mmCIF file of C-alpha atoms and ligand atoms in Angstrom:
data_model
loop_
_atom_site.group_PDB
_atom_site.id
_atom_site.type_symbol
_atom_site.label_atom_id
_atom_site.label_comp_id
_atom_site.label_asym_id
_atom_site.label_seq_id
_atom_site.Cartn_x
_atom_site.Cartn_y
_atom_site.Cartn_z
ATOM 1 C CA MET C 46 0.000 0.000 0.000
ATOM 2 C CA ALA C 47 1.088 3.561 -0.588
ATOM 3 C CA ARG C 48 -0.077 6.999 0.387
ATOM 4 C CA LEU C 49 -1.055 9.179 -2.528
ATOM 5 C CA PRO C 50 -0.593 12.959 -2.813
ATOM 6 C CA ILE C 51 -3.893 14.854 -2.408
ATOM 7 C CA LEU C 52 -4.661 17.760 -4.761
ATOM 8 C CA HIS C 53 -5.528 21.058 -3.098
ATOM 9 C CA TYR C 54 -8.064 23.694 -4.147
ATOM 10 C CA PRO C 55 -7.864 25.659 -6.452
ATOM 11 C CA ASP C 56 -5.989 23.010 -8.492
ATOM 12 C CA SER C 57 -7.857 22.823 -11.811
ATOM 13 C CA ARG C 58 -7.506 19.008 -11.866
ATOM 14 C CA LEU C 59 -10.134 18.919 -9.091
ATOM 15 C CA CYS C 60 -12.628 20.215 -11.674
ATOM 16 C CA LYS C 61 -12.221 17.237 -14.011
ATOM 17 C CA VAL C 62 -15.170 14.873 -14.480
ATOM 18 C CA ALA C 63 -14.298 11.237 -13.737
ATOM 19 C CA THR C 64 -15.182 8.383 -16.094
ATOM 20 C CA PRO C 65 -16.837 5.101 -15.052
ATOM 21 C CA VAL C 66 -14.660 2.107 -14.168
ATOM 22 C CA GLU C 67 -15.092 -0.519 -16.893
ATOM 23 C CA THR C 68 -13.520 -3.503 -15.142
ATOM 24 C CA VAL C 69 -12.873 -3.878 -11.432
ATOM 25 C CA ASP C 70 -9.455 -5.542 -11.724
ATOM 26 C CA ASN C 71 -6.359 -5.776 -9.524
ATOM 27 C CA ASP C 72 -5.179 -2.311 -10.586
ATOM 28 C CA ILE C 73 -8.459 -0.854 -9.332
ATOM 29 C CA ARG C 74 -8.213 -2.854 -6.086
ATOM 30 C CA THR C 75 -4.662 -1.537 -5.528
ATOM 31 C CA LEU C 76 -5.876 2.013 -6.156
ATOM 32 C CA VAL C 77 -8.754 1.474 -3.675
ATOM 33 C CA ASN C 78 -6.332 0.184 -0.994
ATOM 34 C CA ASN C 79 -4.036 3.158 -1.550
ATOM 35 C CA MET C 80 -6.986 5.546 -1.371
ATOM 36 C CA LEU C 81 -8.100 4.002 1.939
ATOM 37 C CA GLU C 82 -4.587 4.273 3.363
ATOM 38 C CA THR C 83 -4.356 7.896 2.206
ATOM 39 C CA MET C 84 -7.774 8.718 3.721
ATOM 40 C CA TYR C 85 -6.999 7.104 7.102
ATOM 41 C CA ALA C 86 -3.552 8.747 7.254
ATOM 42 C CA ALA C 87 -4.854 12.247 6.417
ATOM 43 C CA PRO C 88 -7.027 11.667 8.536
ATOM 44 C CA GLY C 89 -10.360 11.998 6.763
ATOM 45 C CA ILE C 90 -13.746 10.268 6.530
ATOM 46 C CA GLY C 91 -13.921 10.168 2.750
ATOM 47 C CA LEU C 92 -11.820 10.418 -0.389
ATOM 48 C CA ALA C 93 -12.648 10.471 -4.082
ATOM 49 C CA ALA C 94 -10.250 9.273 -6.790
ATOM 50 C CA THR C 95 -10.380 12.775 -8.312
ATOM 51 C CA GLN C 96 -8.599 14.093 -5.199
ATOM 52 C CA VAL C 97 -5.589 11.873 -5.899
ATOM 53 C CA ASN C 98 -5.594 12.873 -9.570
ATOM 54 C CA VAL C 99 -7.228 9.692 -10.911
ATOM 55 C CA GLN C 100 -10.272 10.478 -13.051
ATOM 56 C CA LYS C 101 -12.211 7.299 -12.259
ATOM 57 C CA ARG C 102 -15.572 7.049 -10.495
ATOM 58 C CA ILE C 103 -14.381 5.609 -7.174
ATOM 59 C CA ILE C 104 -15.028 6.866 -3.645
ATOM 60 C CA VAL C 105 -13.932 5.475 -0.274
ATOM 61 C CA MET C 106 -15.351 6.405 3.120
ATOM 62 C CA ASP C 107 -15.359 5.435 6.764
ATOM 63 C CA VAL C 108 -17.640 7.381 9.090
ATOM 64 C CA SER C 109 -17.331 4.889 11.991
ATOM 65 C CA GLU C 110 -15.826 6.019 15.285
ATOM 66 C CA GLN C 111 -13.286 3.189 15.426
ATOM 67 C CA LYS C 112 -12.315 3.725 11.777
ATOM 68 C CA ASN C 113 -12.862 0.054 11.063
ATOM 69 C CA GLN C 114 -15.769 0.140 8.613
ATOM 70 C CA PRO C 115 -14.342 1.076 5.217
ATOM 71 C CA LEU C 116 -16.868 1.614 2.438
ATOM 72 C CA VAL C 117 -15.881 1.480 -1.220
ATOM 73 C CA PHE C 118 -18.239 2.590 -3.986
ATOM 74 C CA ILE C 119 -17.240 2.126 -7.615
ATOM 75 C CA ASN C 120 -19.432 3.888 -10.208
ATOM 76 C CA PRO C 121 -21.874 5.128 -7.538
ATOM 77 C CA THR C 122 -25.305 6.392 -8.613
ATOM 78 C CA LEU C 123 -27.906 8.140 -6.459
ATOM 79 C CA ILE C 124 -31.279 6.541 -7.067
ATOM 80 C CA GLU C 125 -33.300 8.236 -4.322
ATOM 81 C CA CYS C 126 -32.780 11.451 -2.365
ATOM 82 C CA GLU C 127 -34.993 13.037 0.251
ATOM 83 C CA GLY C 128 -35.139 15.517 3.074
ATOM 84 C CA SER C 129 -32.509 18.091 3.817
ATOM 85 C CA ILE C 130 -29.781 18.542 6.370
ATOM 86 C CA GLU C 131 -27.316 21.318 7.077
ATOM 87 C CA SER C 132 -23.909 20.379 8.391
ATOM 88 C CA GLU C 133 -20.375 21.670 8.717
ATOM 89 C CA GLU C 134 -18.215 20.220 5.974
ATOM 90 C CA GLY C 135 -14.513 20.122 5.465
ATOM 91 C CA CYS C 136 -12.464 18.529 2.699
ATOM 92 C CA LEU C 137 -8.961 17.079 2.458
ATOM 93 C CA SER C 138 -8.552 19.151 -0.716
ATOM 94 C CA VAL C 139 -9.555 22.377 1.072
ATOM 95 C CA PRO C 140 -7.438 22.100 4.222
ATOM 96 C CA GLY C 141 -8.343 24.133 7.283
ATOM 97 C CA ILE C 142 -11.723 25.278 5.954
ATOM 98 C CA CYS C 143 -15.100 24.327 7.442
ATOM 99 C CA GLU C 144 -18.396 25.695 6.141
ATOM 100 C CA THR C 145 -22.091 24.888 6.443
ATOM 101 C CA VAL C 146 -23.590 23.129 3.428
ATOM 102 C CA ARG C 147 -27.172 21.953 2.843
ATOM 103 C CA ARG C 148 -27.659 18.482 1.317
ATOM 104 C CA PHE C 149 -30.183 15.644 1.144
ATOM 105 C CA ASN C 150 -30.639 13.937 4.503
ATOM 106 C CA ARG C 151 -31.286 10.485 3.080
ATOM 107 C CA VAL C 152 -29.960 8.886 -0.074
ATOM 108 C CA ARG C 153 -30.120 5.478 -1.694
ATOM 109 C CA VAL C 154 -27.037 4.581 -3.709
ATOM 110 C CA THR C 155 -26.145 1.760 -6.044
ATOM 111 C CA ALA C 156 -22.522 0.970 -6.835
ATOM 112 C CA LEU C 157 -20.064 -1.839 -7.435
ATOM 113 C CA ASP C 158 -17.872 -3.133 -4.635
ATOM 114 C CA VAL C 159 -14.234 -4.243 -4.985
ATOM 115 C CA ASN C 160 -15.420 -7.668 -6.167
ATOM 116 C CA SER C 161 -17.481 -6.064 -8.917
ATOM 117 C CA LYS C 162 -20.649 -7.058 -7.058
ATOM 118 C CA SER C 163 -23.577 -4.670 -7.245
ATOM 119 C CA VAL C 164 -24.504 -3.153 -3.883
ATOM 120 C CA GLU C 165 -27.364 -0.923 -2.784
ATOM 121 C CA ILE C 166 -27.152 1.184 0.349
ATOM 122 C CA ASP C 167 -29.563 3.407 2.254
ATOM 123 C CA ALA C 168 -27.757 6.157 4.091
ATOM 124 C CA SER C 169 -28.815 9.057 6.259
ATOM 125 C CA GLY C 170 -27.152 11.818 8.273
ATOM 126 C CA LEU C 171 -23.363 11.940 8.205
ATOM 127 C CA LEU C 172 -22.936 9.022 5.791
ATOM 128 C CA ALA C 173 -25.500 10.501 3.373
ATOM 129 C CA VAL C 174 -23.677 13.847 3.491
ATOM 130 C CA CYS C 175 -20.318 12.144 2.982
ATOM 131 C CA ILE C 176 -21.571 10.152 -0.024
ATOM 132 C CA GLN C 177 -22.927 13.313 -1.693
ATOM 133 C CA HIS C 178 -19.711 15.242 -0.940
ATOM 134 C CA GLU C 179 -17.500 12.498 -2.415
ATOM 135 C CA MET C 180 -19.762 11.946 -5.434
ATOM 136 C CA ASP C 181 -19.563 15.683 -6.174
ATOM 137 C CA HIS C 182 -15.778 15.312 -6.487
ATOM 138 C CA LEU C 183 -16.322 12.804 -9.311
ATOM 139 C CA ASP C 184 -18.206 15.523 -11.185
ATOM 140 C CA GLY C 185 -15.469 18.066 -10.560
ATOM 141 C CA LYS C 186 -17.428 19.826 -7.844
ATOM 142 C CA LEU C 187 -16.235 20.931 -4.394
ATOM 143 C CA PHE C 188 -18.216 21.920 -1.302
ATOM 144 C CA VAL C 189 -16.961 25.484 -1.707
ATOM 145 C CA ASP C 190 -19.027 25.639 -4.915
ATOM 146 C CA TYR C 191 -22.141 25.792 -2.676
ATOM 147 C CA LEU C 192 -20.867 28.941 -0.943
ATOM 148 C CA SER C 193 -21.220 32.531 -2.097
ATOM 149 C CA ALA C 194 -18.699 33.755 -4.679
ATOM 150 C CA LEU C 195 -17.332 36.160 -2.081
ATOM 151 C CA LYS C 196 -16.701 33.427 0.465
ATOM 152 C CA ARG C 197 -15.207 31.105 -2.175
ATOM 153 C CA ASP C 198 -12.880 33.838 -3.378
ATOM 154 C CA HIS C 199 -11.726 34.444 0.173
ATOM 155 C CA ILE C 200 -10.983 30.713 0.662
ATOM 156 C CA ARG C 201 -9.145 30.504 -2.668
ATOM 157 C CA LYS C 202 -6.909 33.457 -1.784
ATOM 158 C CA LYS C 203 -6.210 32.020 1.668
ATOM 159 C CA LEU C 204 -5.204 28.623 0.237
ATOM 160 C CA GLU C 205 -3.119 30.162 -2.547
ATOM 161 C CA LYS C 206 -1.225 32.130 0.087
ATOM 162 C CA GLN C 207 -0.626 28.901 2.078
ATOM 163 C CA THR C 208 0.641 27.099 -1.043
ATOM 164 C CA ARG C 209 3.004 29.971 -1.842
ATOM 165 C CA SER C 210 4.526 29.963 1.632
ATOM 166 C CA VAL C 211 4.909 26.173 1.533
ATOM 167 C CA SER C 212 6.801 26.400 -1.791
ATOM 168 C CA ARG C 213 9.040 29.097 -0.318
ATOM 169 C CA ILE C 214 9.886 26.853 2.623
ATOM 170 C CA LYS C 215 10.657 24.005 0.225
ATOM 171 C CA LEU C 216 12.876 26.246 -1.914
ATOM 172 C CA SER C 217 14.863 27.495 1.017
ATOM 173 C CA SER C 218 15.527 24.086 2.544
HETATM 174 ZN ZN1 ZN U 1517 -13.773 16.581 -0.349
#
């Protein structure tokens, strides 16, 4: 297993739309394992392939307290959505930022698992929010896209400043 570098907003590669996985083979399973390791190490509760610069429709999550219930959805599709919930969201690609976002409170999802078996899951609350957040990544969308242009601009400038100071530190060492 290996940890993968995570792209940071406003990297334009985060805006790419991912394509469906055609065959769930060993390469995909290796990618999934690396994504899980990267997510747990970050630490985070979800990661989309887009965030590690792979444009394939794969998301991994674990919203359990003990971090022992990994979920892997390949080619996920929302087939039912209802209700609404507002919660504070953060993102491994938008480090240090937390903002309130409104989403569906309950979703039903179909996807393939790592054995290419079709699965269907009903989720609500945190898991439902996480699924929608990660699926947005596959369509090149970030949670900051739900905020006002003013707020988004402020976040972008803040992160660009952070990136610049990190590169300066790297250059001088
Ligand atoms: Zn995210």
